[in-house]
One Martini backbone bead per residue (centre of mass of N, CA, C, O) as a GRO file, in nm:
protein
  175
    1UNK     BB    1   6.976   6.411   5.966
    2UNK     BB    2   7.054   6.118   5.846
    3UNK     BB    3   7.065   5.808   5.906
    4UNK     BB    4   7.237   5.524   5.868
    5UNK     BB    5   7.001   5.351   5.775
    6UNK     BB    6   6.908   5.538   5.543
    7UNK     BB    7   7.174   5.543   5.386
    8UNK     BB    8   7.193   5.237   5.343
    9UNK     BB    9   6.922   5.204   5.198
   10UNK     BB   10   6.988   5.395   4.959
   11UNK     BB   11   7.240   5.244   4.861
   12UNK     BB   12   7.094   4.978   4.798
   13UNK     BB   13   6.894   5.095   4.590
   14UNK     BB   14   7.104   5.205   4.392
   15UNK     BB   15   7.255   4.939   4.341
   16UNK     BB   16   7.006   4.781   4.241
   17UNK     BB   17   6.949   4.966   4.001
   18UNK     BB   18   7.220   4.927   3.856
   19UNK     BB   19   7.199   4.620   3.825
   20UNK     BB   20   6.935   4.619   3.663
   21UNK     BB   21   7.036   4.786   3.424
   22UNK     BB   22   7.272   4.603   3.347
   23UNK     BB   23   7.102   4.351   3.294
   24UNK     BB   24   6.930   4.469   3.066
   25UNK     BB   25   7.163   4.541   2.876
   26UNK     BB   26   7.289   4.261   2.850
   27UNK     BB   27   7.035   4.114   2.745
   28UNK     BB   28   6.997   4.292   2.494
   29UNK     BB   29   7.270   4.230   2.359
   30UNK     BB   30   7.242   3.923   2.345
   31UNK     BB   31   6.981   3.916   2.180
   32UNK     BB   32   7.083   4.079   1.936
   33UNK     BB   33   7.306   3.885   1.859
   34UNK     BB   34   7.128   3.642   1.812
   35UNK     BB   35   6.934   3.767   1.602
   36UNK     BB   36   7.166   3.845   1.389
   37UNK     BB   37   7.299   3.522   1.404
   38UNK     BB   38   7.087   3.358   1.305
   39UNK     BB   39   6.993   3.108   1.119
   40UNK     BB   40   6.917   3.047   0.809
   41UNK     BB   41   6.745   2.899   0.593
   42UNK     BB   42   6.765   2.679   0.363
   43UNK     BB   43   6.661   2.687   0.043
   44UNK     BB   44   6.549   2.379   0.036
   45UNK     BB   45   6.341   2.453   0.295
   46UNK     BB   46   6.179   2.650   0.123
   47UNK     BB   47   5.839   2.757   0.100
   48UNK     BB   48   5.549   2.793  -0.098
   49UNK     BB   49   5.225   2.908  -0.097
   50UNK     BB   50   4.951   2.750  -0.271
   51UNK     BB   51   4.630   2.872  -0.404
   52UNK     BB   52   4.305   2.739  -0.485
   53UNK     BB   53   4.003   2.601  -0.535
   54UNK     BB   54   4.158   2.308  -0.544
   55UNK     BB   55   4.373   2.420  -0.321
   56UNK     BB   56   4.672   2.338  -0.119
   57UNK     BB   57   5.033   2.406  -0.139
   58UNK     BB   58   5.371   2.316  -0.116
   59UNK     BB   59   5.661   2.481  -0.257
   60UNK     BB   60   5.952   2.362  -0.366
   61UNK     BB   61   6.234   2.359  -0.512
   62UNK     BB   62   6.324   2.302  -0.846
   63UNK     BB   63   6.587   2.488  -0.828
   64UNK     BB   64   6.955   2.474  -0.740
   65UNK     BB   65   7.219   2.720  -0.804
   66UNK     BB   66   7.529   2.769  -0.875
   67UNK     BB   67   7.749   2.946  -1.015
   68UNK     BB   68   7.842   2.752  -1.300
   69UNK     BB   69   7.623   2.533  -1.235
   70UNK     BB   70   7.436   2.280  -1.292
   71UNK     BB   71   7.107   2.215  -1.276
   72UNK     BB   72   6.890   2.071  -1.065
   73UNK     BB   73   6.584   1.900  -1.115
   74UNK     BB   74   6.268   1.889  -1.008
   75UNK     BB   75   5.959   1.837  -0.943
   76UNK     BB   76   5.648   1.956  -1.059
   77UNK     BB   77   5.388   2.078  -0.925
   78UNK     BB   78   5.022   2.058  -0.905
   79UNK     BB   79   4.769   2.328  -0.952
   80UNK     BB   80   4.467   2.394  -1.026
   81UNK     BB   81   4.356   2.653  -1.269
   82UNK     BB   82   4.116   2.825  -1.377
   83UNK     BB   83   4.024   3.066  -1.598
   84UNK     BB   84   3.831   3.209  -1.352
   85UNK     BB   85   4.077   3.196  -1.169
   86UNK     BB   86   4.307   3.200  -0.886
   87UNK     BB   87   4.641   3.243  -0.782
   88UNK     BB   88   4.787   3.204  -0.457
   89UNK     BB   89   5.079   3.357  -0.314
   90UNK     BB   90   5.307   3.283  -0.044
   91UNK     BB   91   5.578   3.472   0.077
   92UNK     BB   92   5.840   3.429   0.252
   93UNK     BB   93   6.076   3.607   0.422
   94UNK     BB   94   6.329   3.457   0.302
   95UNK     BB   95   6.246   3.599   0.025
   96UNK     BB   96   6.109   3.899   0.075
   97UNK     BB   97   6.390   4.025   0.207
   98UNK     BB   98   6.440   4.026  -0.104
   99UNK     BB   99   6.483   3.988  -0.415
  100UNK     BB  100   6.219   3.902  -0.663
  101UNK     BB  101   6.055   3.675  -0.896
  102UNK     BB  102   5.774   3.669  -1.132
  103UNK     BB  103   5.663   3.406  -1.346
  104UNK     BB  104   5.436   3.401  -1.625
  105UNK     BB  105   5.291   3.118  -1.800
  106UNK     BB  106   5.139   3.080  -2.108
  107UNK     BB  107   4.989   2.937  -2.399
  108UNK     BB  108   5.077   3.237  -2.477
  109UNK     BB  109   5.372   3.399  -2.508
  110UNK     BB  110   5.255   3.698  -2.520
  111UNK     BB  111   5.141   3.672  -2.205
  112UNK     BB  112   5.386   3.676  -2.071
  113UNK     BB  113   5.537   3.747  -1.740
  114UNK     BB  114   5.731   3.983  -1.532
  115UNK     BB  115   5.805   4.030  -1.177
  116UNK     BB  116   5.952   4.277  -0.972
  117UNK     BB  117   6.086   4.252  -0.633
  118UNK     BB  118   6.154   4.403  -0.355
  119UNK     BB  119   6.219   4.437  -0.049
  120UNK     BB  120   5.915   4.422   0.112
  121UNK     BB  121   5.703   4.469  -0.127
  122UNK     BB  122   5.605   4.153  -0.116
  123UNK     BB  123   5.412   3.860   0.026
  124UNK     BB  124   5.224   3.841  -0.233
  125UNK     BB  125   5.037   3.668  -0.503
  126UNK     BB  126   4.820   3.721  -0.791
  127UNK     BB  127   4.702   3.489  -1.044
  128UNK     BB  128   4.558   3.451  -1.333
  129UNK     BB  129   4.417   3.192  -1.528
  130UNK     BB  130   4.356   3.438  -1.724
  131UNK     BB  131   4.390   3.649  -2.013
  132UNK     BB  132   4.397   3.873  -2.230
  133UNK     BB  133   4.422   3.891  -2.547
  134UNK     BB  134   4.652   4.005  -2.796
  135UNK     BB  135   4.433   3.916  -2.999
  136UNK     BB  136   4.173   3.954  -3.186
  137UNK     BB  137   3.963   3.667  -3.129
  138UNK     BB  138   4.113   3.522  -2.929
  139UNK     BB  139   4.197   3.327  -2.693
  140UNK     BB  140   4.241   3.286  -2.369
  141UNK     BB  141   4.508   3.273  -2.191
  142UNK     BB  142   4.655   3.012  -2.009
  143UNK     BB  143   4.775   2.902  -1.726
  144UNK     BB  144   5.074   2.695  -1.666
  145UNK     BB  145   5.315   2.867  -1.521
  146UNK     BB  146   5.491   2.929  -1.209
  147UNK     BB  147   5.762   3.153  -1.104
  148UNK     BB  148   6.008   3.174  -0.843
  149UNK     BB  149   6.289   3.401  -0.793
  150UNK     BB  150   6.615   3.378  -0.618
  151UNK     BB  151   6.882   3.502  -0.428
  152UNK     BB  152   7.076   3.290  -0.214
  153UNK     BB  153   7.198   3.158   0.087
  154UNK     BB  154   7.408   2.877   0.113
  155UNK     BB  155   7.544   2.547   0.109
  156UNK     BB  156   7.800   2.374   0.033
  157UNK     BB  157   7.976   2.074   0.039
  158UNK     BB  158   8.170   2.230   0.272
  159UNK     BB  159   7.974   2.435   0.445
  160UNK     BB  160   7.977   2.693   0.278
  161UNK     BB  161   7.897   2.988   0.180
  162UNK     BB  162   7.660   3.041  -0.099
  163UNK     BB  163   7.533   3.127  -0.391
  164UNK     BB  164   7.186   3.103  -0.509
  165UNK     BB  165   6.965   2.992  -0.750
  166UNK     BB  166   6.613   3.004  -0.695
  167UNK     BB  167   6.335   2.783  -0.799
  168UNK     BB  168   5.986   2.803  -0.807
  169UNK     BB  169   5.753   2.559  -0.935
  170UNK     BB  170   5.419   2.571  -1.106
  171UNK     BB  171   5.162   2.387  -1.212
  172UNK     BB  172   4.812   2.453  -1.358
  173UNK     BB  173   4.802   2.185  -1.543
  174UNK     BB  174   4.670   1.907  -1.659
  175UNK     BB  175   4.772   1.661  -1.904
   0.00000   0.00000   0.00000
């Protein structure tokens, strides 16, 4: 038969193990609650990285609009992209974790295109500086503007959550 000391030691080990398991469970639940409820960045604070052989820039929203409200437009940054070069866009998780659009605008409207991406479908995009002409014998259309659009949750003037249509715009040619 086990002695009292052995029984007491076993009881202490079992209680210590139960306390440790409870502590791990409580910490896991608290962390999960924090992770699920952490604040998302506001749409106006989110930038897209754009790079070409001419350099790299951060592109902040060109326009940010609540439904039914006229959009305020900001200045469009420029990053030159040559005809034989490519523009590389890196889309942050705050955008690519839901649906987003990429609009490419060329100096020939027939070459313009729009690409729809679902959540986590793409984290980056590469856009050619020029594309094949739509008509035989015509010049290659040059990339003029690239836009990324998404619907995001932001805060209105009362500090309440509200949907916003957000557009990041980038010019690729100096005028």
